[in-house]
mmCIF file of C-alpha atoms and ligand atoms in Angstrom:
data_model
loop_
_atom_site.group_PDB
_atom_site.id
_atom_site.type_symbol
_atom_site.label_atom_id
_atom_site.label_comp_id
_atom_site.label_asym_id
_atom_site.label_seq_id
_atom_site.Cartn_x
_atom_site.Cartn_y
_atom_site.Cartn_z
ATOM 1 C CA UNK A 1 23.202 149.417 -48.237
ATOM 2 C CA UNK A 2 24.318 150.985 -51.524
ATOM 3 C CA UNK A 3 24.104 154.622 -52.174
ATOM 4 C CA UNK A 4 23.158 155.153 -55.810
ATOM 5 C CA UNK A 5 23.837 158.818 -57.470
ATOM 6 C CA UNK A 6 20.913 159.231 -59.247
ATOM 7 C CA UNK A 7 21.044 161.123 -62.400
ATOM 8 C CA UNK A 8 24.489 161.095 -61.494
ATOM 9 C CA UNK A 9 24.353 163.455 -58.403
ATOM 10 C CA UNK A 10 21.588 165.324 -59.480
ATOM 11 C CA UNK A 11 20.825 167.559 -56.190
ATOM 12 C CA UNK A 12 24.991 168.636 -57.240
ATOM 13 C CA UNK A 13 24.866 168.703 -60.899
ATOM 14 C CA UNK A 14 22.860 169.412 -63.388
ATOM 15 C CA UNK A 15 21.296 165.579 -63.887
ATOM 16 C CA UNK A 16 23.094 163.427 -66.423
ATOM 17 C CA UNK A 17 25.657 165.065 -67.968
ATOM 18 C CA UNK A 18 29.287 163.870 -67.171
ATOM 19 C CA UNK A 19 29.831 166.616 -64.091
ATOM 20 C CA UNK A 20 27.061 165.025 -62.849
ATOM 21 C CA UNK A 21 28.989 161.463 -62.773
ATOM 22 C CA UNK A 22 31.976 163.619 -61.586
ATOM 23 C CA UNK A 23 29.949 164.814 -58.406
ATOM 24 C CA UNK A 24 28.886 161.466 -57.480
ATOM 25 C CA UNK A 25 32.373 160.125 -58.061
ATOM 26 C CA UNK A 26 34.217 163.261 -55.778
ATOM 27 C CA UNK A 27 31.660 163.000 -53.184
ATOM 28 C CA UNK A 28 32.770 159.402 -52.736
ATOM 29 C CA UNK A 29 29.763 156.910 -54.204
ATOM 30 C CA UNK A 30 30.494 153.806 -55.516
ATOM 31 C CA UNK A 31 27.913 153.640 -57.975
ATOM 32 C CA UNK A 32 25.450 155.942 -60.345
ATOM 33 C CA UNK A 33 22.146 155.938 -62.296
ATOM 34 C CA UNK A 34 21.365 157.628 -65.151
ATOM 35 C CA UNK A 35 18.664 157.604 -68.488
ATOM 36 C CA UNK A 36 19.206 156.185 -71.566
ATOM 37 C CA UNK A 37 17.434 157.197 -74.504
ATOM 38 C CA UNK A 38 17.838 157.414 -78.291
ATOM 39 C CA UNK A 39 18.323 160.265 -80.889
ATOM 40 C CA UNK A 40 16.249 161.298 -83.674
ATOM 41 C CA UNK A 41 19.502 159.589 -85.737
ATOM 42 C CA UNK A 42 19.383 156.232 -82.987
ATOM 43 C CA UNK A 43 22.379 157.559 -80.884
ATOM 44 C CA UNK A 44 21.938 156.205 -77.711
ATOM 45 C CA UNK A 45 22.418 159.679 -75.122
ATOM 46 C CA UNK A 46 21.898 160.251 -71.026
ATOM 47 C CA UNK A 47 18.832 162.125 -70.861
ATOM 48 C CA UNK A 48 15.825 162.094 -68.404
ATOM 49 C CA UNK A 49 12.918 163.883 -70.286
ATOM 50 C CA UNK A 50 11.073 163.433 -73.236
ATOM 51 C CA UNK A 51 11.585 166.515 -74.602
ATOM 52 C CA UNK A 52 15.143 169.054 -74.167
ATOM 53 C CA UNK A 53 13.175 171.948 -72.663
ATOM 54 C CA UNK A 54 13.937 171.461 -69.002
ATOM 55 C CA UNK A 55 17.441 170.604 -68.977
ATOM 56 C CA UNK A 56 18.747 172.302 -72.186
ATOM 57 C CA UNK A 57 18.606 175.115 -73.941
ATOM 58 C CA UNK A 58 16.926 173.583 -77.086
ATOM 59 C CA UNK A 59 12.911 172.483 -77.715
ATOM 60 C CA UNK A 60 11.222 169.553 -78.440
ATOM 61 C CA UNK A 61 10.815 165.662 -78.021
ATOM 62 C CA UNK A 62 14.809 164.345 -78.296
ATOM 63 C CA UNK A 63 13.529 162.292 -80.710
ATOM 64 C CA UNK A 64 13.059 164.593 -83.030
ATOM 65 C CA UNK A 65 16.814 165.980 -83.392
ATOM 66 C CA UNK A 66 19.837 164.242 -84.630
ATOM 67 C CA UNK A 67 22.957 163.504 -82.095
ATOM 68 C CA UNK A 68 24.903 166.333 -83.967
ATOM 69 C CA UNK A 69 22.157 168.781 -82.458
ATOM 70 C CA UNK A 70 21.592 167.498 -79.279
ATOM 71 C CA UNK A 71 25.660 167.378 -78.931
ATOM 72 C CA UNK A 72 25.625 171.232 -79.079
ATOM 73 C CA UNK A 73 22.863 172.215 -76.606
ATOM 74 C CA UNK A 74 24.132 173.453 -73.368
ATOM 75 C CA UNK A 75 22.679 171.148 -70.633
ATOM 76 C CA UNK A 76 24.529 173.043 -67.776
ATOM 77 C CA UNK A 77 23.310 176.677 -67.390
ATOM 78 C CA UNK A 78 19.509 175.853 -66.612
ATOM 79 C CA UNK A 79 21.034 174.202 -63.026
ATOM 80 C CA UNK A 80 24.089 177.102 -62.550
ATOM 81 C CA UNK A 81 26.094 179.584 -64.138
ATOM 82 C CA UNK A 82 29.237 177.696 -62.783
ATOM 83 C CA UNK A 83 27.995 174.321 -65.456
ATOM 84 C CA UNK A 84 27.081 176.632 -68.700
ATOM 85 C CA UNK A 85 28.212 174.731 -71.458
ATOM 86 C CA UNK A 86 28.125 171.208 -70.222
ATOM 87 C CA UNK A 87 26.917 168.716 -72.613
ATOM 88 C CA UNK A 88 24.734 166.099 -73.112
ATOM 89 C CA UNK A 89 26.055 162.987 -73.360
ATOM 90 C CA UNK A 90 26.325 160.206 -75.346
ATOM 91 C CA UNK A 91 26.025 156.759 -73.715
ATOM 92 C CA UNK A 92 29.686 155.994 -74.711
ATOM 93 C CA UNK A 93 30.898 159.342 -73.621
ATOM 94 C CA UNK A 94 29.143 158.436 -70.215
ATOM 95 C CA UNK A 95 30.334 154.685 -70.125
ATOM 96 C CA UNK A 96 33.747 155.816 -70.676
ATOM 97 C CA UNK A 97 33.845 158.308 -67.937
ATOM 98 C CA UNK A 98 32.217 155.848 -65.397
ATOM 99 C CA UNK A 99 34.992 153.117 -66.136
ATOM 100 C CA UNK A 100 37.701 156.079 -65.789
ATOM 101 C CA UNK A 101 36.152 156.795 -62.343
ATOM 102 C CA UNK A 102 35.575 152.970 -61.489
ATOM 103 C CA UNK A 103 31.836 153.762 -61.006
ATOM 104 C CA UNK A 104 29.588 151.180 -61.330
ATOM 105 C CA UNK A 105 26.410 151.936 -63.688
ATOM 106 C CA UNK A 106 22.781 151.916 -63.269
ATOM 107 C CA UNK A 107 21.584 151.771 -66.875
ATOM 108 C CA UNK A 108 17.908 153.190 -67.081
ATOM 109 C CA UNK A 109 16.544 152.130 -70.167
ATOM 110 C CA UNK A 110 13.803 155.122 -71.366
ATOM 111 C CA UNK A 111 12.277 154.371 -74.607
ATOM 112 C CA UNK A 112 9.775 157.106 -76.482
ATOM 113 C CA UNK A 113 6.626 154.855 -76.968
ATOM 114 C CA UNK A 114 7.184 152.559 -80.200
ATOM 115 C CA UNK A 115 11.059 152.315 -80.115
ATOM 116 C CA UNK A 116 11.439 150.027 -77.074
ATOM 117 C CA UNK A 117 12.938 147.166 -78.651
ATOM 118 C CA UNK A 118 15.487 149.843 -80.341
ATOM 119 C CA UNK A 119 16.614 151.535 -77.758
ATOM 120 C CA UNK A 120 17.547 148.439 -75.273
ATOM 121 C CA UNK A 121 18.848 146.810 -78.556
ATOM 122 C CA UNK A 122 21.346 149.915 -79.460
ATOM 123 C CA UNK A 123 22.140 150.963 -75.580
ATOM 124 C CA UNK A 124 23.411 147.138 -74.971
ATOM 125 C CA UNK A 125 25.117 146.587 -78.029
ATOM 126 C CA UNK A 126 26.873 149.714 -77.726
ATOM 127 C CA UNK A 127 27.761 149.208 -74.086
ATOM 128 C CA UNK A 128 28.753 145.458 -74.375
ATOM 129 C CA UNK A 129 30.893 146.832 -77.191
ATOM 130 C CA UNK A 130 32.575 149.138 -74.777
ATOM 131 C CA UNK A 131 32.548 147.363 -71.196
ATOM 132 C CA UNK A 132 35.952 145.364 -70.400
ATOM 133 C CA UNK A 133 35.785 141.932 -69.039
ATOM 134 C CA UNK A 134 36.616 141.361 -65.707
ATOM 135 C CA UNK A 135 34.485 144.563 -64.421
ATOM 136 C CA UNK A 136 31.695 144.124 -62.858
ATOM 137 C CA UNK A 137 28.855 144.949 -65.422
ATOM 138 C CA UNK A 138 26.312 147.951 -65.743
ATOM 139 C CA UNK A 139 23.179 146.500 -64.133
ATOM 140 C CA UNK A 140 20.506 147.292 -66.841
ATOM 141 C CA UNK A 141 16.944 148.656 -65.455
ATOM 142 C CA UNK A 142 13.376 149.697 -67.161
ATOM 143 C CA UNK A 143 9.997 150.514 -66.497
ATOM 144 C CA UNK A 144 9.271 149.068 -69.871
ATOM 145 C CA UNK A 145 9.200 145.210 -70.266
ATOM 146 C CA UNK A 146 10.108 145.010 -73.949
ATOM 147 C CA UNK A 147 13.481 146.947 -73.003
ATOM 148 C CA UNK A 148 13.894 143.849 -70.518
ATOM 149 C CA UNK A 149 12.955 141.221 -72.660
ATOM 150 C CA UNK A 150 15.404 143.148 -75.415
ATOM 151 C CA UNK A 151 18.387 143.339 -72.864
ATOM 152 C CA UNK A 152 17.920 139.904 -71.602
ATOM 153 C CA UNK A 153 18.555 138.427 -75.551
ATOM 154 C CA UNK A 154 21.278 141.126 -75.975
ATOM 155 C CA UNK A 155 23.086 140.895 -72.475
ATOM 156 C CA UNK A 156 21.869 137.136 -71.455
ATOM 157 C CA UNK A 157 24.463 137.895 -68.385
ATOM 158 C CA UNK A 158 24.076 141.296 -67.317
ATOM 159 C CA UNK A 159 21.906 141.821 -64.479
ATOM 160 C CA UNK A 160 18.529 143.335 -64.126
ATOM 161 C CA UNK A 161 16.319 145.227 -62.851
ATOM 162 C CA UNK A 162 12.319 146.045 -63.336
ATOM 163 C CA UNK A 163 10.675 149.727 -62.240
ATOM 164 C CA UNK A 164 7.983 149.725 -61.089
ATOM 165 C CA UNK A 165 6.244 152.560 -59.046
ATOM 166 C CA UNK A 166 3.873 150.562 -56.906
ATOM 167 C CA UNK A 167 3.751 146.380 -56.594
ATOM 168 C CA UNK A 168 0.960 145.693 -59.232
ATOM 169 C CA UNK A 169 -0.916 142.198 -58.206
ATOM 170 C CA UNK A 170 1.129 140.199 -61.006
ATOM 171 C CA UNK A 171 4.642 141.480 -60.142
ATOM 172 C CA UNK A 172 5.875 138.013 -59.329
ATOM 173 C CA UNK A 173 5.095 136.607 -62.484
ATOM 174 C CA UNK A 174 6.740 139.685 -63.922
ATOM 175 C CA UNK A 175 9.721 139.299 -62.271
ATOM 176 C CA UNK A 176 10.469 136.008 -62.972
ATOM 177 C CA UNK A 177 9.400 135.925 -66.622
ATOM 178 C CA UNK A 178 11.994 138.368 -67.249
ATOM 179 C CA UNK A 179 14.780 137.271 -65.169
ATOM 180 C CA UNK A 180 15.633 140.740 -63.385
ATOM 181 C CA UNK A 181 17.420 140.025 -60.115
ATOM 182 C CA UNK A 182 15.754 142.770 -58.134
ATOM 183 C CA UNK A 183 12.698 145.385 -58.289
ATOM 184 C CA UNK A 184 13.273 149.013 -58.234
ATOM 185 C CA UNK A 185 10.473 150.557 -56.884
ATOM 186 C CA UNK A 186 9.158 154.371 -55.706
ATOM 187 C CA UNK A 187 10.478 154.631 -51.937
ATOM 188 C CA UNK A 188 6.836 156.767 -51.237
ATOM 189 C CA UNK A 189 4.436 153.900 -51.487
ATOM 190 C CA UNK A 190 6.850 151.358 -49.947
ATOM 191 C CA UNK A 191 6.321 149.235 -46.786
ATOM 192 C CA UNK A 192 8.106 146.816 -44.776
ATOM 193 C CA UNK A 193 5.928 143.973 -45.394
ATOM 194 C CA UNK A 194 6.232 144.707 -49.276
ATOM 195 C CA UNK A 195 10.188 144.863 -49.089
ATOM 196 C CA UNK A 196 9.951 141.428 -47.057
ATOM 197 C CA UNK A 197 7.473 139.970 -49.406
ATOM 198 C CA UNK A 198 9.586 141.341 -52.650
ATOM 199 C CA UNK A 199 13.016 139.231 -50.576
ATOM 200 C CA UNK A 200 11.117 136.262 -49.659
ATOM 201 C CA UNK A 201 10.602 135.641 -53.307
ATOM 202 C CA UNK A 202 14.045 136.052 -54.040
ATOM 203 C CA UNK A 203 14.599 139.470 -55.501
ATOM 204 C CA UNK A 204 16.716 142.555 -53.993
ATOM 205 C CA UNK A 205 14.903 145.780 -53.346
ATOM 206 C CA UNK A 206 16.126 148.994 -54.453
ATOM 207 C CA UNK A 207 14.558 152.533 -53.910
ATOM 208 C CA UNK A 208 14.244 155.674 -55.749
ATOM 209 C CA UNK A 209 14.448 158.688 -54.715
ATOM 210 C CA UNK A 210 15.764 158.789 -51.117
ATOM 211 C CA UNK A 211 16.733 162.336 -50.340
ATOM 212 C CA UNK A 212 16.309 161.587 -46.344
ATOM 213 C CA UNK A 213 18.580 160.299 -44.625
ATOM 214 C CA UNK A 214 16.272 158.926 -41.586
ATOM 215 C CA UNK A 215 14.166 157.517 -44.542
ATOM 216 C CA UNK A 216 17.393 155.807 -46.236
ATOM 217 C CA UNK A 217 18.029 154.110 -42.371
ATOM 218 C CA UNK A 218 14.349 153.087 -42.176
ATOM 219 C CA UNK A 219 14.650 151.307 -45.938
ATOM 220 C CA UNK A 220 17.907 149.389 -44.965
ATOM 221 C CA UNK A 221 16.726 148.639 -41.978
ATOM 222 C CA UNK A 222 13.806 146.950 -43.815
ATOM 223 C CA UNK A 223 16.137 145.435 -46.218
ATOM 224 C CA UNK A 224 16.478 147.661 -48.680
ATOM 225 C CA UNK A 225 20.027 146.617 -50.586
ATOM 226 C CA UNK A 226 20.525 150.523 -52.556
ATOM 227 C CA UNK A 227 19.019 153.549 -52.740
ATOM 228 C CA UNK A 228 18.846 156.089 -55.130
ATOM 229 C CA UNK A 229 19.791 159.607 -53.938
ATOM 230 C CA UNK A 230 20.043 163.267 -55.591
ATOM 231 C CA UNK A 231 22.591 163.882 -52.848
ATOM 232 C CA UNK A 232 25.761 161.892 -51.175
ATOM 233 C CA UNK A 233 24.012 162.912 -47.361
ATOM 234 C CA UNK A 234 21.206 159.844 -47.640
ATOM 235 C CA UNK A 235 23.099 156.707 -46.295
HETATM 236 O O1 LIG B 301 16.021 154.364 -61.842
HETATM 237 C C1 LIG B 301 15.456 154.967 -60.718
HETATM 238 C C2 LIG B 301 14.787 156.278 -61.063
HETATM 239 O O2 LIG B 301 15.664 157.045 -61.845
HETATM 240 C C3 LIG B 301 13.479 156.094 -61.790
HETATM 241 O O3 LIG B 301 12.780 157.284 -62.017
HETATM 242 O O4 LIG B 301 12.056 159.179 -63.404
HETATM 243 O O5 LIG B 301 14.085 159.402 -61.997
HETATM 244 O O6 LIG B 301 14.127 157.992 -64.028
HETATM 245 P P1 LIG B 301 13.283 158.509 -62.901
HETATM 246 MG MG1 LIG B 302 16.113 157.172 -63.915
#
């Protein structure tokens, strides 16, 4: 089963900023997660939140503040002295570090409400721009369908993945409308006879967020292919 840092290595780091993809990297995963979202100015950046408050010294939705801004906030001091002054990144800053490291990428696509299509659009162009051939490709993931259904006509080839936090009654015909190859779903409301139902159909499983490490056993022992973990402790 696949470790995934999510957020980078979140319970390490401060979440999504490049010493957060560093953490995951030195502390030997294979493979990270991290948010996707778009500038005031339609820069695509790695960021969680709506809005800068928790994880930066600045205020207010991202949204509303050009990259310029954003590039200047310090996104390191709210988790530890020993971070003040990292950054938040910029999907190509981000991309670039994870092909340095040979990580491979989790792309979470999170779109403010009304710029779905936008964000998937400018995240995939940008990152098809930037990712060699012959390396495996990010694997592109959203809770929102339209940043599926923009990624699919974008990235026809990369793979992915639909959120969800609970299996809602039409997630079949979900799945297979938009051509993801696996469902991520909330590890808390999971079951064995979901996971098995979820495989039978033909799609991995992944899990978010596994902190424990008896719970990461019990999910690959169900069948569980990855799981997304704050720390490197949850295989
Ligand atoms: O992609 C898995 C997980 O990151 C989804 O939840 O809120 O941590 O982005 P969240
Ligand atoms: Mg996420």
């Amino acid at each position: 089963m696949m470790l995934i840092g999510h957020r980078g290595l979140a319970g390490l780091a401060p979440e999504n900023t490049l010493a957060s993809l560093r953490a995951a990297s030195a502390h030997g995963l294979a493979m990270v997660e991290f948010d996707v979202r778009l500038s005031r100015d339609g820069v695509p950046l790695v960021f969680h939140d709506d809005t800068l408050e928790r994880t930066t010294d600045g205020t207010g939705p991202v949204a509303a503040r050009d990259w310029a801004e954003i590039a200047r906030l310090d996104a390191g001091s709210w988790f530890a002295p020993a971070f003040a002054g990292e950054k938040v990144p910029s999907l190509e800053q981000a991309l670039g570090l994870c092909l340095d490291l040979g990580l491979a990428v989790n792309m979470e696509i999170k779109p403010d409400a009304g710029r779905e299509i936008e964000t998937a659009d400018t995240a995939l162009a940008l990152a098809l721009g930037s990712w060699p051939d012959g390396i495996a490709p990010p694997l592109v993931s959203s809770f929102a369908i339209p940043c599926l259904e923009a990624a699919r006509r974008v990235a026809p080839h990369w793979p992915r993945a639909l959120l969800l936090e609970g299996l809602p009654p039409d997630w079949r015909e979900r799945a297979r409308s938009l051509g993801v190859e696996a469902l991520h779903l909330d590890h808390r409301t999971l079951e064995a006879e979901q996971v098995e139902t979820v495989r039978a159909a033909g799609f991995s499983v992944r899990a978010y967020t596994v902190n424990d490490p008896v719970r990461a056993r019990q999910l690959r022992d169900w069948g569980v292919t990855g799981v997304f973990s704050d720390f490197p402790h949850s295989s």
